Coordinates of C-alpha atoms in Angstrom, one line a residue:
L6 CA 0.0 0.0 0.0
P7 CA 1.1 3.6 -0.5
E8 CA 2.7 5.3 2.5
G9 CA 0.1 6.3 5.0
T10 CA -2.6 3.8 3.9
G11 CA -4.5 2.2 6.8
Y12 CA -7.4 -0.2 7.3
L13 CA -10.0 -1.0 9.9
L14 CA -11.6 -4.3 10.9
L15 CA -15.0 -3.6 12.3
D16 CA -17.7 -5.9 13.9
H17 CA -21.4 -5.7 13.1
R18 CA -21.9 -2.9 15.7
G19 CA -19.1 -0.7 14.2
V20 CA -16.6 -1.4 17.0
V21 CA -12.9 -1.5 15.9
L22 CA -11.4 -5.0 16.1
D23 CA -8.1 -4.3 14.5
R24 CA -6.3 -1.3 12.9
A25 CA -3.2 -1.1 10.7
T26 CA -1.6 1.7 12.6
D27 CA -1.8 2.7 16.3
P28 CA -4.1 -0.2 17.3
E29 CA -3.7 0.4 21.0
N30 CA -5.6 3.7 20.8
F31 CA -8.3 2.6 18.4
V32 CA -9.1 -1.1 19.0
G33 CA -12.4 -1.2 21.0
R34 CA -13.6 2.2 19.9
S35 CA -16.7 2.7 17.8
L36 CA -16.6 4.2 14.3
E37 CA -18.3 7.6 14.1
P38 CA -22.0 7.0 13.8
E39 CA -22.3 8.9 10.5
L40 CA -19.5 7.0 8.9
F41 CA -20.9 3.7 10.2
R42 CA -24.4 4.6 8.9
E43 CA -23.0 5.3 5.4
M44 CA -21.5 1.8 5.5
L45 CA -24.6 0.2 7.0
E46 CA -26.9 1.8 4.5
G47 CA -24.5 1.6 1.5
P48 CA -23.8 -1.2 -0.9
D49 CA -21.9 -4.4 0.0
E50 CA -18.7 -2.9 -1.6
Y51 CA -17.8 0.7 -2.1
T52 CA -14.8 2.9 -2.9
G53 CA -14.9 6.8 -2.7
I54 CA -13.6 9.9 -1.0
G55 CA -14.5 10.5 2.6
R56 CA -13.4 11.4 6.1
T57 CA -11.5 9.0 8.5
M58 CA -11.7 8.6 12.3
A59 CA -8.7 10.9 12.5
G60 CA -10.7 13.6 10.7
D61 CA -8.7 13.8 7.4
T62 CA -10.0 13.2 3.9
R63 CA -8.9 10.0 2.1
I64 CA -9.9 7.6 -0.6
H65 CA -11.6 4.9 1.3
S66 CA -13.0 1.5 0.4
Y67 CA -15.1 -0.9 2.5
R68 CA -16.7 -4.3 2.1
K69 CA -19.4 -6.1 4.1
L70 CA -18.6 -9.7 5.2
R71 CA -21.5 -12.2 5.6
L72 CA -21.6 -15.8 6.8
E73 CA -23.2 -18.4 4.7
N74 CA -27.0 -18.3 4.9
E75 CA -26.9 -15.0 6.9
T76 CA -28.4 -11.8 5.6
A77 CA -26.9 -9.3 8.1
P78 CA -23.1 -8.6 7.9
Y79 CA -21.1 -9.9 10.8
M80 CA -18.0 -7.8 10.0
Y81 CA -16.8 -4.8 7.9
I82 CA -13.3 -4.2 6.3
R83 CA -12.5 -0.5 5.7
A84 CA -9.3 0.8 4.1
G85 CA -8.2 4.4 3.5
I86 CA -5.5 5.9 1.2
P87 CA -4.3 9.5 1.8
L88 CA -5.6 11.7 -1.0
D89 CA -2.2 13.5 -1.3
V90 CA -0.4 10.2 -2.0
V91 CA -2.9 9.2 -4.6
R92 CA -2.6 12.6 -6.3
A93 CA 1.2 12.4 -6.3
K94 CA 1.3 9.1 -8.0
A95 CA -1.6 9.9 -10.3
N96 CA 0.8 11.2 -12.9
R97 CA 2.7 7.9 -12.8
S98 CA 0.5 5.3 -14.3
L99 CA -2.7 5.9 -12.5
A100 CA -4.3 3.0 -14.2
G101 CA -1.6 0.6 -13.2
N102 CA -1.5 1.7 -9.6
L103 CA -5.1 1.5 -9.3
L104 CA -5.1 -2.0 -10.8
M105 CA -2.4 -3.0 -8.4
F106 CA -4.1 -1.4 -5.5
T107 CA -7.3 -2.9 -6.3
S108 CA -5.7 -6.4 -6.6
F109 CA -3.9 -5.9 -3.3
L110 CA -7.1 -4.5 -1.7
L111 CA -9.0 -7.5 -2.9
L112 CA -6.3 -9.8 -1.6
S113 CA -6.2 -8.0 1.7
L114 CA -9.9 -8.3 2.0
Y115 CA -9.7 -12.0 1.3
I116 CA -6.9 -12.5 3.7
A117 CA -8.6 -10.4 6.3
S118 CA -11.8 -12.3 5.9
R119 CA -10.0 -15.6 6.3
I120 CA -8.1 -14.4 9.3
G121 CA -11.2 -12.9 10.8
K122 CA -13.2 -16.0 10.3
R123 CA -10.5 -18.2 11.8
S124 CA -9.5 -15.9 14.7
I125 CA -12.9 -14.3 15.6
V126 CA -15.9 -16.0 13.9
D127 CA -14.9 -19.5 14.9
R128 CA -14.2 -18.4 18.5
V129 CA -17.5 -16.5 18.6
A130 CA -19.3 -19.6 17.3
S131 CA -17.6 -21.6 20.0
L132 CA -18.8 -19.2 22.6
E133 CA -22.3 -19.2 21.1
A134 CA -22.4 -23.0 21.2
A135 CA -21.1 -23.1 24.7
S136 CA -23.7 -20.6 25.8
K137 CA -26.5 -22.8 24.4
R138 CA -25.1 -25.8 26.2
L139 CA -25.0 -23.8 29.4
A140 CA -28.5 -22.7 29.0
D141 CA -29.6 -26.3 28.5
G142 CA -28.1 -27.2 31.9
D143 CA -24.6 -28.5 30.9
L144 CA -22.7 -26.7 33.7
Q145 CA -19.5 -28.7 32.8
V146 CA -18.9 -26.9 29.5
R147 CA -15.7 -24.9 29.1
V148 CA -14.3 -22.8 26.2
S149 CA -11.1 -21.2 27.5
D150 CA -9.0 -23.8 25.7
L151 CA -10.8 -23.1 22.4
V152 CA -10.8 -19.3 22.7
E153 CA -7.4 -18.0 23.5
G154 CA -5.8 -14.6 23.3
G155 CA -7.2 -11.1 23.0
E156 CA -10.6 -9.9 24.2
L157 CA -12.3 -13.2 23.2
G158 CA -9.8 -15.1 25.2
R159 CA -10.6 -13.1 28.3
L160 CA -14.3 -13.5 27.5
G161 CA -13.7 -17.3 27.3
K162 CA -12.0 -17.3 30.7
T163 CA -14.9 -15.3 32.2
F164 CA -17.3 -17.7 30.6
D165 CA -15.5 -20.7 32.2
H166 CA -15.5 -19.0 35.6
M167 CA -19.2 -18.3 35.3
A168 CA -19.9 -21.9 34.4
G169 CA -17.9 -23.1 37.3
E170 CA -19.7 -20.8 39.7
L171 CA -23.0 -22.0 38.4
A172 CA -21.9 -25.6 38.9
S173 CA -20.9 -24.9 42.5
R174 CA -24.1 -23.2 43.2
E175 CA -26.1 -26.0 41.7
Q176 CA -24.2 -28.5 43.9
A177 CA -24.9 -26.4 47.0
L178 CA -28.5 -26.1 46.0
L179 CA -28.8 -29.9 45.5
A180 CA -27.2 -30.5 48.9
S181 CA -29.5 -27.9 50.5
E182 CA -32.5 -29.5 48.9
K183 CA -31.3 -33.0 50.0
N184 CA -30.9 -31.7 53.6
Y185 CA -34.3 -30.0 53.5
R186 CA -36.0 -33.2 52.2
E187 CA -34.2 -35.3 54.9
I188 CA -35.4 -32.9 57.6
F189 CA -38.9 -32.7 56.0
D190 CA -39.2 -36.5 56.0
A191 CA -37.4 -37.2 59.3
T192 CA -40.1 -35.5 61.5
E193 CA -42.7 -37.8 63.0
D194 CA -45.3 -35.1 62.4
A195 CA -47.2 -35.1 59.1
I196 CA -46.5 -32.0 57.0
F197 CA -48.7 -30.7 54.2
L198 CA -48.1 -27.8 51.8
H199 CA -51.4 -26.2 50.7
H200 CA -52.2 -23.7 48.0
A201 CA -53.3 -20.6 49.9
E202 CA -56.2 -19.9 47.5
T203 CA -57.6 -23.3 46.6
G204 CA -56.4 -25.3 49.6
K205 CA -55.1 -28.0 47.3
I206 CA -52.4 -30.3 48.7
L207 CA -49.1 -29.5 46.8
E208 CA -46.6 -31.6 48.8
V209 CA -46.5 -33.9 51.8
N210 CA -43.7 -35.6 53.8
R211 CA -43.2 -39.3 54.4
S212 CA -44.9 -39.3 57.8
V213 CA -48.2 -38.5 56.1
E214 CA -48.3 -42.0 54.6
G215 CA -47.9 -43.7 58.1
M216 CA -50.4 -41.4 59.8
Y217 CA -53.1 -41.4 57.2
G218 CA -52.5 -44.6 55.3
F219 CA -52.5 -42.8 51.8
S220 CA -49.4 -42.9 49.5
R221 CA -47.8 -39.6 48.6
E222 CA -49.3 -39.8 45.1
E223 CA -52.8 -40.5 46.5
M224 CA -52.6 -37.7 49.0
L225 CA -51.7 -35.1 46.3
T226 CA -55.1 -35.9 44.6
L227 CA -57.2 -35.6 47.8
S228 CA -59.0 -32.6 49.3
A229 CA -59.1 -31.6 53.0
E230 CA -62.6 -33.0 53.2
E231 CA -61.3 -36.5 52.3
T232 CA -58.8 -36.4 55.2
S233 CA -61.2 -35.1 57.9
S234 CA -64.3 -36.5 59.5
G235 CA -66.3 -34.3 57.1
E236 CA -68.8 -33.3 59.8
P237 CA -68.9 -29.8 61.3
P238 CA -66.8 -28.4 62.8
Y239 CA -64.4 -30.6 60.9
S240 CA -65.5 -30.2 57.3
V241 CA -63.9 -28.7 54.3
R242 CA -65.7 -25.4 54.9
E243 CA -64.1 -25.1 58.3
A244 CA -60.7 -26.1 56.9
A245 CA -60.9 -23.3 54.3
Q246 CA -61.8 -20.9 57.1
W247 CA -58.7 -21.9 59.1
I248 CA -56.5 -21.4 56.0
R249 CA -58.0 -18.0 55.4
K250 CA -57.6 -17.0 59.0
T251 CA -53.9 -18.1 58.9
I252 CA -53.3 -15.8 55.9
E253 CA -55.1 -12.8 57.5
E254 CA -54.1 -13.2 61.1
G255 CA -50.9 -15.3 61.3
P256 CA -50.2 -18.8 62.6
Q257 CA -53.1 -20.8 63.9
S258 CA -53.2 -23.9 66.2
F259 CA -56.3 -26.1 66.8
E260 CA -57.5 -29.6 67.3
W261 CA -59.0 -31.5 64.3
L262 CA -60.8 -34.8 63.9
A263 CA -59.1 -36.4 61.0
R264 CA -59.7 -39.6 59.1
R265 CA -57.4 -42.4 57.9
K266 CA -57.7 -44.2 54.6
N267 CA -59.4 -47.2 56.4
G268 CA -62.1 -44.8 57.7
E269 CA -60.7 -44.7 61.3
R270 CA -61.0 -41.3 62.9
F271 CA -58.3 -39.9 65.1
W272 CA -57.6 -36.6 66.9
A273 CA -54.9 -34.4 65.5
E274 CA -53.2 -31.1 66.6
V275 CA -52.8 -28.8 63.6
T276 CA -50.5 -25.8 63.3
L277 CA -50.9 -23.6 60.2
T278 CA -48.3 -21.1 59.0
A279 CA -48.6 -18.9 55.9
T280 CA -45.6 -18.7 53.6
G281 CA -44.6 -17.7 50.1
I282 CA -42.9 -19.9 47.6
G283 CA -42.1 -18.8 44.0
G284 CA -44.1 -15.6 44.5
E285 CA -47.3 -17.5 45.3
G286 CA -49.1 -17.9 48.6
R287 CA -48.7 -21.2 50.4
V288 CA -49.9 -22.6 53.8
L289 CA -47.7 -25.1 55.7
A290 CA -49.7 -27.5 57.9
V291 CA -48.0 -29.5 60.6
V292 CA -50.2 -32.3 61.9
R293 CA -49.5 -34.3 65.1
D294 CA -51.5 -37.4 66.1
I295 CA -52.8 -36.8 69.6
T296 CA -55.1 -39.8 69.9
D297 CA -53.1 -41.2 72.9
R298 CA -53.1 -37.8 74.6
K299 CA -56.8 -37.3 74.1
R300 CA -57.4 -40.8 75.4
S301 CA -55.2 -40.1 78.4
E302 CA -57.1 -36.8 79.0
E303 CA -60.4 -38.6 78.7
E304 CA -59.2 -41.3 81.2
K305 CA -57.9 -38.6 83.5
R306 CA -61.2 -36.7 83.3
K307 CA -63.1 -39.9 83.9
L308 CA -60.9 -40.8 86.9
Q309 CA -61.4 -37.3 88.3
S310 CA -65.1 -37.6 87.8
Q311 CA -65.1 -40.9 89.5
L312 CA -63.0 -39.6 92.4
L313 CA -65.3 -36.6 92.8
H314 CA -68.4 -38.8 92.6
S315 CA -66.9 -41.2 95.2
Q316 CA -65.9 -38.3 97.5
K317 CA -69.4 -36.8 97.1
M318 CA -71.1 -40.1 97.8
E319 CA -68.8 -40.6 100.8
S320 CA -69.7 -37.2 102.2
I321 CA -73.4 -37.7 101.6
G322 CA -73.1 -41.2 103.2
Q323 CA -71.4 -39.7 106.3
L324 CA -74.0 -37.0 106.5
A325 CA -76.9 -39.4 106.0
G326 CA -75.4 -41.9 108.5
G327 CA -74.9 -39.3 111.1
I328 CA -78.4 -37.9 110.7
A329 CA -79.9 -41.5 110.7
H330 CA -77.9 -42.5 113.8
D331 CA -79.1 -39.5 115.8
F332 CA -82.6 -39.8 114.4
N333 CA -82.6 -43.5 115.3
N334 CA -81.7 -42.7 118.9
I335 CA -84.6 -40.3 119.1
L336 CA -86.9 -42.9 117.6
T337 CA -85.6 -45.5 120.0
A338 CA -86.7 -43.3 122.9
I339 CA -90.1 -42.6 121.3
I340 CA -90.7 -46.3 120.4
G341 CA -89.4 -47.5 123.7
Y342 CA -91.4 -45.2 125.9
G343 CA -94.4 -45.8 123.6
A344 CA -94.1 -49.5 124.0
V345 CA -93.8 -49.3 127.8
L346 CA -96.9 -47.0 127.8
Q347 CA -98.7 -49.4 125.5
M348 CA -97.9 -52.4 127.7
K349 CA -99.2 -50.6 130.9
M350 CA -102.5 -49.5 129.3
P351 CA -105.5 -51.8 129.5
A352 CA -106.7 -53.2 126.2
D353 CA -109.9 -51.3 126.4
D354 CA -108.3 -48.0 127.2
P355 CA -109.8 -45.5 124.6
N356 CA -106.4 -43.7 124.5
R357 CA -104.6 -46.9 123.3
T358 CA -105.5 -46.1 119.7
Y359 CA -103.4 -42.9 119.8
V360 CA -100.5 -44.7 121.3
D361 CA -100.8 -47.3 118.5
Q362 CA -100.7 -44.5 115.8
V363 CA -97.7 -42.9 117.5
L364 CA -95.9 -46.3 117.4
A365 CA -96.9 -47.0 113.8
G366 CA -95.6 -43.6 112.6
A367 CA -92.4 -44.1 114.6
E368 CA -91.9 -47.5 113.0
R369 CA -92.2 -46.0 109.5
A370 CA -89.6 -43.4 110.5
A371 CA -87.4 -46.2 111.8
G372 CA -87.7 -47.9 108.4
L373 CA -86.5 -44.7 106.8
T374 CA -83.5 -44.4 109.1
Q375 CA -82.6 -48.1 108.3
S376 CA -82.6 -47.2 104.7
L377 CA -80.3 -44.3 105.3
L378 CA -78.1 -46.5 107.5
A379 CA -77.9 -49.0 104.6
F380 CA -76.9 -46.3 102.2
S381 CA -74.2 -45.0 104.6
R382 CA -73.0 -48.5 105.2
K383 CA -73.5 -48.4 108.9
Q384 CA -76.2 -51.1 109.0
V385 CA -75.2 -54.3 110.7
I386 CA -74.9 -57.1 108.2
N387 CA -74.4 -60.9 108.6
P388 CA -72.2 -61.9 105.6
K389 CA -71.8 -65.6 104.8
P390 CA -70.6 -67.5 101.7
M391 CA -73.5 -67.7 99.2
D392 CA -73.9 -68.5 95.5
V393 CA -75.2 -65.5 93.6
N394 CA -77.0 -67.8 91.1
D395 CA -78.9 -69.6 93.9
A396 CA -80.0 -66.2 95.3
I397 CA -81.5 -65.2 91.9
R398 CA -83.2 -68.6 91.5
R399 CA -84.9 -68.2 95.0
L400 CA -86.0 -64.7 94.3
S401 CA -87.1 -65.0 90.6
K402 CA -90.8 -65.7 91.3
F403 CA -91.0 -62.8 93.7
L404 CA -89.2 -60.5 91.2
S405 CA -91.8 -61.5 88.5
R406 CA -94.6 -60.4 90.8
I407 CA -92.8 -57.1 91.4
L408 CA -92.4 -56.5 87.6
G409 CA -95.9 -57.4 86.6
E410 CA -97.4 -59.5 83.8
D411 CA -96.5 -57.1 80.9
I412 CA -92.7 -57.3 81.6
E413 CA -90.9 -60.4 80.5
M414 CA -88.1 -61.5 82.9
I415 CA -85.2 -63.4 81.4
T416 CA -82.4 -64.9 83.4
T417 CA -79.1 -66.1 82.0
L418 CA -77.0 -67.6 84.8
S419 CA -73.4 -68.7 84.8
D420 CA -72.8 -72.5 84.6
E421 CA -70.2 -72.3 87.3
P422 CA -71.0 -71.4 91.0
L423 CA -70.4 -67.8 91.8
T424 CA -69.6 -67.8 95.5
V425 CA -69.3 -64.5 97.4
V426 CA -69.3 -63.6 101.0
A427 CA -72.5 -61.5 101.5
D428 CA -75.6 -61.0 103.5
S429 CA -78.2 -62.8 101.3
T430 CA -81.0 -60.7 102.7
Q431 CA -79.3 -57.5 101.5
I432 CA -78.4 -59.0 98.1
E433 CA -82.1 -59.8 97.7
Q434 CA -82.9 -56.2 98.7
V435 CA -80.6 -55.0 95.9
L436 CA -82.4 -57.1 93.3
M437 CA -85.9 -56.0 94.5
N438 CA -85.0 -52.3 94.5
I439 CA -83.5 -52.5 91.0
A440 CA -86.5 -54.5 89.7
A441 CA -88.9 -51.9 91.2
N442 CA -87.1 -49.1 89.4
A443 CA -87.1 -51.1 86.2
R444 CA -90.9 -51.6 86.4
D445 CA -91.4 -47.9 86.8
A446 CA -89.1 -47.3 83.7
M447 CA -91.3 -49.6 81.5
P448 CA -94.9 -48.4 82.0
G449 CA -95.8 -50.0 78.6
G450 CA -94.1 -53.3 79.3
G451 CA -90.7 -54.6 78.2
R452 CA -88.0 -57.0 79.1
F453 CA -86.0 -57.4 82.3
L454 CA -82.8 -59.4 81.9
I455 CA -80.6 -60.8 84.7
E456 CA -77.2 -62.2 83.7
T457 CA -74.3 -63.5 85.8
G458 CA -70.7 -64.3 85.0
R459 CA -67.2 -64.1 86.1
T460 CA -64.5 -61.5 85.3
E461 CA -60.9 -60.7 86.3
F462 CA -59.7 -57.2 87.2
H463 CA -56.2 -56.7 86.0
E464 CA -53.8 -53.9 86.3
E465 CA -54.9 -52.4 83.0
Y466 CA -58.5 -52.2 84.1
L467 CA -57.5 -50.6 87.4
L468 CA -55.4 -48.0 85.6
S469 CA -58.2 -47.1 83.2
H470 CA -61.1 -47.2 85.7
G471 CA -59.4 -46.0 88.8
Y472 CA -61.2 -48.3 91.2
A473 CA -61.4 -52.0 92.2
K474 CA -58.8 -54.4 93.6
P475 CA -57.2 -57.0 91.3
G476 CA -58.8 -60.5 91.4
A477 CA -61.8 -62.5 90.4
Y478 CA -65.3 -61.1 90.7
A479 CA -68.8 -62.2 90.2
V480 CA -70.6 -59.9 87.7
L481 CA -74.4 -59.4 88.2
S482 CA -75.8 -57.6 85.1
I483 CA -79.4 -56.3 85.3
T484 CA -80.9 -54.7 82.1
D485 CA -84.2 -53.2 81.3
T486 CA -85.6 -51.9 78.0
G487 CA -87.2 -48.8 79.6
V488 CA -87.0 -45.1 79.0
G489 CA -83.3 -44.8 80.0
M490 CA -81.5 -41.9 81.5
D491 CA -79.3 -39.0 80.3
R492 CA -75.9 -38.4 81.8
N493 CA -77.1 -35.7 84.2
I494 CA -79.6 -38.1 85.8
Q495 CA -77.1 -40.9 85.9
E496 CA -74.8 -38.8 88.0
K497 CA -77.5 -38.3 90.7
I498 CA -79.4 -41.7 90.9
F499 CA -77.4 -42.9 93.9
E500 CA -77.9 -39.7 95.9
P501 CA -80.5 -40.0 98.8
F502 CA -83.9 -38.6 98.1
F503 CA -83.2 -37.9 94.4
T504 CA -86.1 -39.2 92.3
T505 CA -87.5 -38.6 88.8
K506 CA -91.0 -39.9 89.9
E507 CA -94.0 -37.7 90.7
V508 CA -94.3 -36.3 94.2
G509 CA -95.6 -38.9 96.5
K510 CA -94.7 -41.9 94.3
G511 CA -91.0 -42.3 95.3
T512 CA -88.8 -41.7 98.3
G513 CA -85.5 -41.5 96.3
L514 CA -83.9 -44.2 98.6
G515 CA -84.2 -47.3 96.4
L516 CA -81.0 -47.0 94.4
P517 CA -79.0 -45.2 97.3
I518 CA -79.8 -48.4 99.4
V519 CA -78.5 -50.5 96.5
Y520 CA -75.3 -48.4 96.3
G521 CA -74.8 -48.6 100.1
I522 CA -75.3 -52.4 100.3
V523 CA -72.8 -53.0 97.4
K524 CA -70.2 -50.7 98.9
Q525 CA -70.7 -52.3 102.3
H526 CA -69.8 -55.6 100.7
D527 CA -66.6 -54.1 99.2
G528 CA -68.2 -54.3 95.8
Y529 CA -68.6 -52.0 92.8
I530 CA -71.6 -50.9 90.9
N531 CA -71.8 -49.1 87.4
V532 CA -74.7 -47.9 85.4
Y533 CA -74.9 -47.6 81.6
S534 CA -77.9 -45.9 80.1
E535 CA -79.1 -43.9 77.1
V536 CA -82.4 -42.1 76.7
G537 CA -84.9 -44.4 74.9
K538 CA -82.5 -47.4 75.0
G539 CA -82.9 -48.8 78.5
T540 CA -80.5 -49.1 81.5
T541 CA -78.0 -51.7 82.6
F542 CA -76.6 -52.0 86.2
R543 CA -73.5 -54.1 86.7
I544 CA -72.6 -55.2 90.2
Y545 CA -69.2 -56.7 91.0
L546 CA -68.7 -58.8 94.1
R547 CA -65.4 -60.4 95.0
L548 CA -65.4 -64.2 94.5
V549 CA -64.2 -66.6 97.1
R550 CA -62.8 -70.1 96.4
T551 CA -65.5 -72.7 96.3
G552 CA -65.2 -75.4 98.9
E553 CA -64.3 -72.9 101.7
P554 CA -66.0 -74.0 104.9
E555 CA -69.0 -71.9 105.8
A556 CA -69.0 -70.2 109.2
E557 CA -70.8 -72.1 111.8
P558 CA -74.1 -70.5 112.7
A559 CA -74.0 -68.8 116.1
A560 CA -75.9 -70.6 118.8
E561 CA -79.0 -68.9 119.9
P562 CA -78.3 -67.4 123.3
D563 CA -80.5 -68.4 126.2
L564 CA -83.0 -65.7 127.3
P565 CA -81.8 -64.0 130.4
R566 CA -83.5 -65.2 133.6
G567 CA -83.4 -63.3 136.9
G568 CA -83.8 -59.7 137.8
S569 CA -81.4 -59.2 140.6
E570 CA -78.2 -59.0 138.5
T571 CA -76.1 -55.9 138.0
V572 CA -75.9 -54.6 134.4
L573 CA -73.2 -52.2 133.0
L574 CA -75.1 -49.9 130.6
A575 CA -72.9 -48.1 128.0
E576 CA -74.8 -45.6 125.8
D577 CA -73.7 -42.2 124.7
D578 CA -77.3 -40.9 123.9
R579 CA -78.8 -39.6 127.2
E580 CA -82.4 -40.3 126.1
V581 CA -81.8 -43.9 125.0
R582 CA -79.6 -44.5 128.1
L583 CA -82.4 -43.2 130.4
L584 CA -85.0 -45.4 128.6
V585 CA -83.0 -48.6 128.9
K586 CA -82.1 -47.8 132.5
N587 CA -85.7 -47.4 133.5
V588 CA -86.8 -50.6 131.7
L589 CA -84.0 -52.6 133.4
I590 CA -84.7 -51.1 136.8
E591 CA -88.4 -51.9 136.4
N592 CA -87.4 -55.5 135.7
G593 CA -85.4 -55.7 139.0
Y594 CA -81.9 -55.1 137.6
T595 CA -79.2 -52.9 139.1
V596 CA -77.8 -50.5 136.5
I597 CA -74.4 -48.9 136.4
E598 CA -74.4 -46.1 133.7
A599 CA -71.5 -45.1 131.4
A600 CA -71.7 -42.4 128.7
D601 CA -69.0 -43.8 126.5
G602 CA -66.6 -46.7 126.1
E603 CA -63.8 -45.3 128.2
E604 CA -66.1 -44.6 131.1
A605 CA -67.7 -48.0 130.7
L606 CA -64.2 -49.6 130.9
K607 CA -63.3 -47.6 134.0
K608 CA -66.6 -48.5 135.8
F609 CA -66.2 -52.1 134.9
M610 CA -62.7 -52.2 136.5
E611 CA -64.2 -50.5 139.6
H612 CA -67.2 -53.0 139.9
K613 CA -66.0 -56.1 138.0
D614 CA -66.9 -58.3 140.9
R615 CA -70.5 -57.1 140.8
I616 CA -71.2 -56.8 137.0
Q617 CA -72.8 -59.9 135.4
M618 CA -73.7 -58.3 132.0
L619 CA -72.7 -55.5 129.6
F620 CA -75.4 -53.7 127.7
S621 CA -73.6 -51.5 125.1
D622 CA -74.2 -49.3 122.1
V623 CA -72.0 -50.2 119.1
I624 CA -71.1 -46.7 118.0
M625 CA -69.8 -44.4 120.8
P626 CA -67.1 -41.8 121.2
R627 CA -63.7 -42.5 122.8
K628 CA -64.1 -46.3 122.5
N629 CA -67.0 -48.0 120.6
G630 CA -68.9 -51.0 121.8
S631 CA -67.1 -53.6 119.6
E632 CA -63.6 -52.8 121.0
K633 CA -62.2 -54.9 123.8
G634 CA -60.5 -53.4 126.8
R635 CA -57.1 -54.5 127.9

């Protein structure tokens, strides 16, 4: 080229890639917009006069380079010859020089295009292919070995560094996701991820399968309604309300009645937390199976209820027993003095009728006190070994008469003997009282069933029921098909004077007497009833080994004869003591009085040579009548 000739190698944006002279100051700079627009809008090849980047006027020539099957140029070659040089040589064979220049220019353009293609285009193509592989997820792709030197070489190294960083981050992300999944699946609680708007289940952990019985794939197709009891307040409507409340107010915790795949229902504790994933609202539900806890709470509540009921009955029994004991002492004085007065009155005395009425009323009151004493377990009993089955057989005809003709009585008795130690009279009293109640509960007729059997109370039963001692028991089950009772009435049926009958038709002592008799025999009684479905009483009495010798019946004592002996009278009630003393004195006895057991013991020691008989109350302060002095 003539002296001063230069050329530019430009990319498709007009940026200088190479320059014949002073490349350090021009490579990377953009061609002036006006010059580049002339090239961009001009023909593919052009030669003419124009300005350069340095601002001088030259003869310049450019050519647009295109890749195969591409319409837009990927590179421009621009050469410029100083106008002065051209003019100086114009006189010397302008045509030859132009021909030579044109040939050289064409050769330069060819060489430049080949060099550009080899050094730039191929490397750019490598970068482009590597970028596509990276976009497709191939994070192991590298291009620095293929693209070396210059700006493209630095770009290749930057590309390799970026690919390496992405690969490292993907490995960290995979490790994080693996840790998250392990933690997500390791917890025993079931975890659900719900769509905040629709409530749809989006993801579950492994514990869901064990808790609900559904596979993960099945669970992702279910709705909240299919995993709950479906009944208010545990339906899909309430589930949606809880999710909405979580989004509006924050985390929510509540108990939910859920349902397993096999239809079994169980109690769950649910905690809902709102979160956002991928820019969309999500609700995380953590579900814990609290069936065992609910069962324990129910058993605890039941035991507390039984304890309170037992304490209440014990308190009522003590109150009733104390009242009955004091009232019995008053009646003893009334009946005693009335009997003495009756014996001293002539048979034709017109006032005898009044005395008879007083005694009759007192006897009825005495019967009431005996009932209260039976309830309070202070009634004297005479327990002996007896077979429960035999007692029922003996009493069955009498029970049929109590029930009436419109009530069918059915007995199903155990094949084996059920021997207990009990007062047979009181056990019969239990059966009669329950039969009378059953009759009143079946005014239109029905069935009355008596069943007997044997059961064992083990440690598990004691823990769940809170009463009874371990061992073998006879079970006496008495069922009627009457009107039944609600829970409120069941809690009160053993309380004295509580009755559901009309005024004047019930004393409210029938079942309290039953309760007292069973308790006095160290037994247990339960009632099971539903309104409209009848009532069942179950009585448990401790069994004794069959073949045990029965206690020998006590010999009937000889009636006292005489009237001159000295009697030690121990009675804490003054009125009763005075009555007994007067009766004894009237019959010729000498009486030494004592107001309690300690005083009686003291006076016995003082007069032991004179005293032939002790007449004592059983229940007294300081030492009762059944205790023996030393």
